[in-house]
């Protein structure tokens, strides 16, 4: 390693926008807007990829669609069914990954017979 001696360099430009890749995560920095740390941290964990994908699909289905003239499109039975199916898939995957968050069953137990 070279030893820095003498007078420091003038006009040293500090990098203000950069990303640091740690393999399993990527940290995005913009020191102009966020001087104390990263503004975005992306984690690459394949166990939660499917859950995240299902979440974004469900959110996209929930957001209203519009015609070219700006009027809101009506929600059809088909789109409702797609929404319900996506929500069911999302919660199935969620409870598979987080079994402790499954809601408790309420009410009477079924009769044996």
Short mmCIF file of C-alpha atoms in Angstrom, two decimals:
data_model
loop_
_atom_site.label_atom_id
_atom_site.label_comp_id
_atom_site.label_asym_id
_atom_site.label_seq_id
_atom_site.Cartn_x
_atom_site.Cartn_y
_atom_site.Cartn_z
CA UNK A 1 0.00 0.00 0.00
CA UNK A 2 1.29 3.42 -0.95
CA UNK A 3 1.89 5.87 1.84
CA UNK A 4 0.28 9.30 1.42
CA UNK A 5 2.82 11.98 2.24
CA UNK A 6 2.87 15.68 1.84
CA UNK A 7 0.07 17.97 0.90
CA UNK A 8 -3.38 16.41 0.28
CA UNK A 9 -4.86 16.50 -3.23
CA UNK A 10 -7.07 19.42 -4.13
CA UNK A 11 -10.46 19.09 -5.83
CA UNK A 12 -11.14 15.63 -4.48
CA UNK A 13 -14.66 14.58 -5.53
CA UNK A 14 -16.53 12.35 -3.15
CA UNK A 15 -18.85 9.76 -4.67
CA UNK A 16 -22.38 10.67 -3.60
CA UNK A 17 -24.51 8.07 -5.41
CA UNK A 18 -23.36 4.44 -5.29
CA UNK A 19 -24.41 0.87 -4.48
CA UNK A 20 -22.64 -1.76 -2.40
CA UNK A 21 -23.27 -5.42 -3.20
CA UNK A 22 -22.87 -7.89 -0.31
CA UNK A 23 -23.97 -11.00 -2.20
CA UNK A 24 -27.25 -11.66 -0.39
CA UNK A 25 -28.20 -7.96 -0.26
CA UNK A 26 -27.62 -4.75 -2.18
CA UNK A 27 -27.38 -1.38 -0.39
CA UNK A 28 -28.21 1.80 -2.37
CA UNK A 29 -26.76 5.11 -1.17
CA UNK A 30 -27.54 8.70 -2.18
CA UNK A 31 -25.61 10.90 0.22
CA UNK A 32 -27.15 14.09 -1.23
CA UNK A 33 -30.62 13.15 0.02
CA UNK A 34 -29.80 10.64 2.81
CA UNK A 35 -26.41 11.54 4.34
CA UNK A 36 -26.67 9.12 7.28
CA UNK A 37 -27.17 5.84 5.47
CA UNK A 38 -28.72 3.88 2.62
CA UNK A 39 -32.12 4.82 1.21
CA UNK A 40 -32.84 1.30 -0.05
CA UNK A 41 -31.69 -2.17 0.99
CA UNK A 42 -32.62 -5.08 -1.27
CA UNK A 43 -32.41 -8.56 0.25
CA UNK A 44 -32.13 -11.52 -2.06
CA UNK A 45 -33.64 -14.40 -0.11
CA UNK A 46 -35.19 -17.07 -2.34
CA UNK A 47 -37.49 -18.34 0.43
CA UNK A 48 -39.60 -15.16 0.30
CA UNK A 49 -39.48 -14.52 -3.48
CA UNK A 50 -42.72 -16.38 -4.16
CA UNK A 51 -44.54 -14.57 -1.34
CA UNK A 52 -43.36 -11.19 -2.62
CA UNK A 53 -44.38 -12.05 -6.18
CA UNK A 54 -47.87 -13.08 -5.02
CA UNK A 55 -48.19 -9.89 -2.97
CA UNK A 56 -47.38 -7.66 -5.95
CA UNK A 57 -49.78 -9.65 -8.15
CA UNK A 58 -52.57 -9.18 -5.60
CA UNK A 59 -51.86 -5.45 -5.29
CA UNK A 60 -51.94 -5.07 -9.08
CA UNK A 61 -55.31 -6.85 -9.24
CA UNK A 62 -56.72 -4.66 -6.46
CA UNK A 63 -55.81 -1.36 -8.11
CA UNK A 64 -58.65 0.01 -10.30
CA UNK A 65 -58.44 -0.04 -14.09
CA UNK A 66 -59.54 2.86 -16.30
CA UNK A 67 -60.85 3.29 -19.85
CA UNK A 68 -59.07 5.57 -22.35
CA UNK A 69 -61.54 8.38 -21.62
CA UNK A 70 -60.71 8.28 -17.89
CA UNK A 71 -63.78 6.43 -16.64
CA UNK A 72 -63.28 3.61 -14.18
CA UNK A 73 -63.86 0.08 -15.50
CA UNK A 74 -66.38 -2.04 -13.67
CA UNK A 75 -65.26 -5.04 -11.65
CA UNK A 76 -66.51 -8.26 -13.27
CA UNK A 77 -67.12 -11.65 -11.68
CA UNK A 78 -64.03 -12.93 -13.49
CA UNK A 79 -61.78 -10.23 -12.02
CA UNK A 80 -63.27 -10.81 -8.55
CA UNK A 81 -62.57 -14.53 -8.89
CA UNK A 82 -58.96 -13.83 -9.96
CA UNK A 83 -58.55 -11.52 -6.96
CA UNK A 84 -59.94 -14.11 -4.53
CA UNK A 85 -57.72 -16.84 -5.99
CA UNK A 86 -54.62 -14.63 -5.77
CA UNK A 87 -55.46 -13.72 -2.17
CA UNK A 88 -55.99 -17.37 -1.25
CA UNK A 89 -52.62 -18.33 -2.81
CA UNK A 90 -50.91 -15.45 -1.00
CA UNK A 91 -52.25 -16.43 2.44
CA UNK A 92 -51.50 -20.12 1.83
CA UNK A 93 -47.87 -19.25 1.10
CA UNK A 94 -47.74 -16.78 4.00
CA UNK A 95 -48.95 -19.34 6.54
CA UNK A 96 -46.56 -21.93 5.10
CA UNK A 97 -43.62 -19.58 5.81
CA UNK A 98 -45.00 -18.19 9.09
CA UNK A 99 -47.04 -20.97 10.77
CA UNK A 100 -47.20 -19.11 14.10
CA UNK A 101 -49.29 -16.32 12.51
CA UNK A 102 -52.11 -18.67 11.46
CA UNK A 103 -55.37 -17.48 13.07
CA UNK A 104 -56.83 -19.65 15.81
CA UNK A 105 -60.04 -21.52 15.07
CA UNK A 106 -63.05 -20.12 16.90
CA UNK A 107 -66.39 -21.69 17.72
CA UNK A 108 -67.52 -25.16 18.67
CA UNK A 109 -65.69 -28.30 17.77
CA UNK A 110 -67.45 -30.52 15.22
CA UNK A 111 -69.60 -33.29 16.71
CA UNK A 112 -68.16 -36.78 16.57
CA UNK A 113 -70.41 -39.37 15.23
#
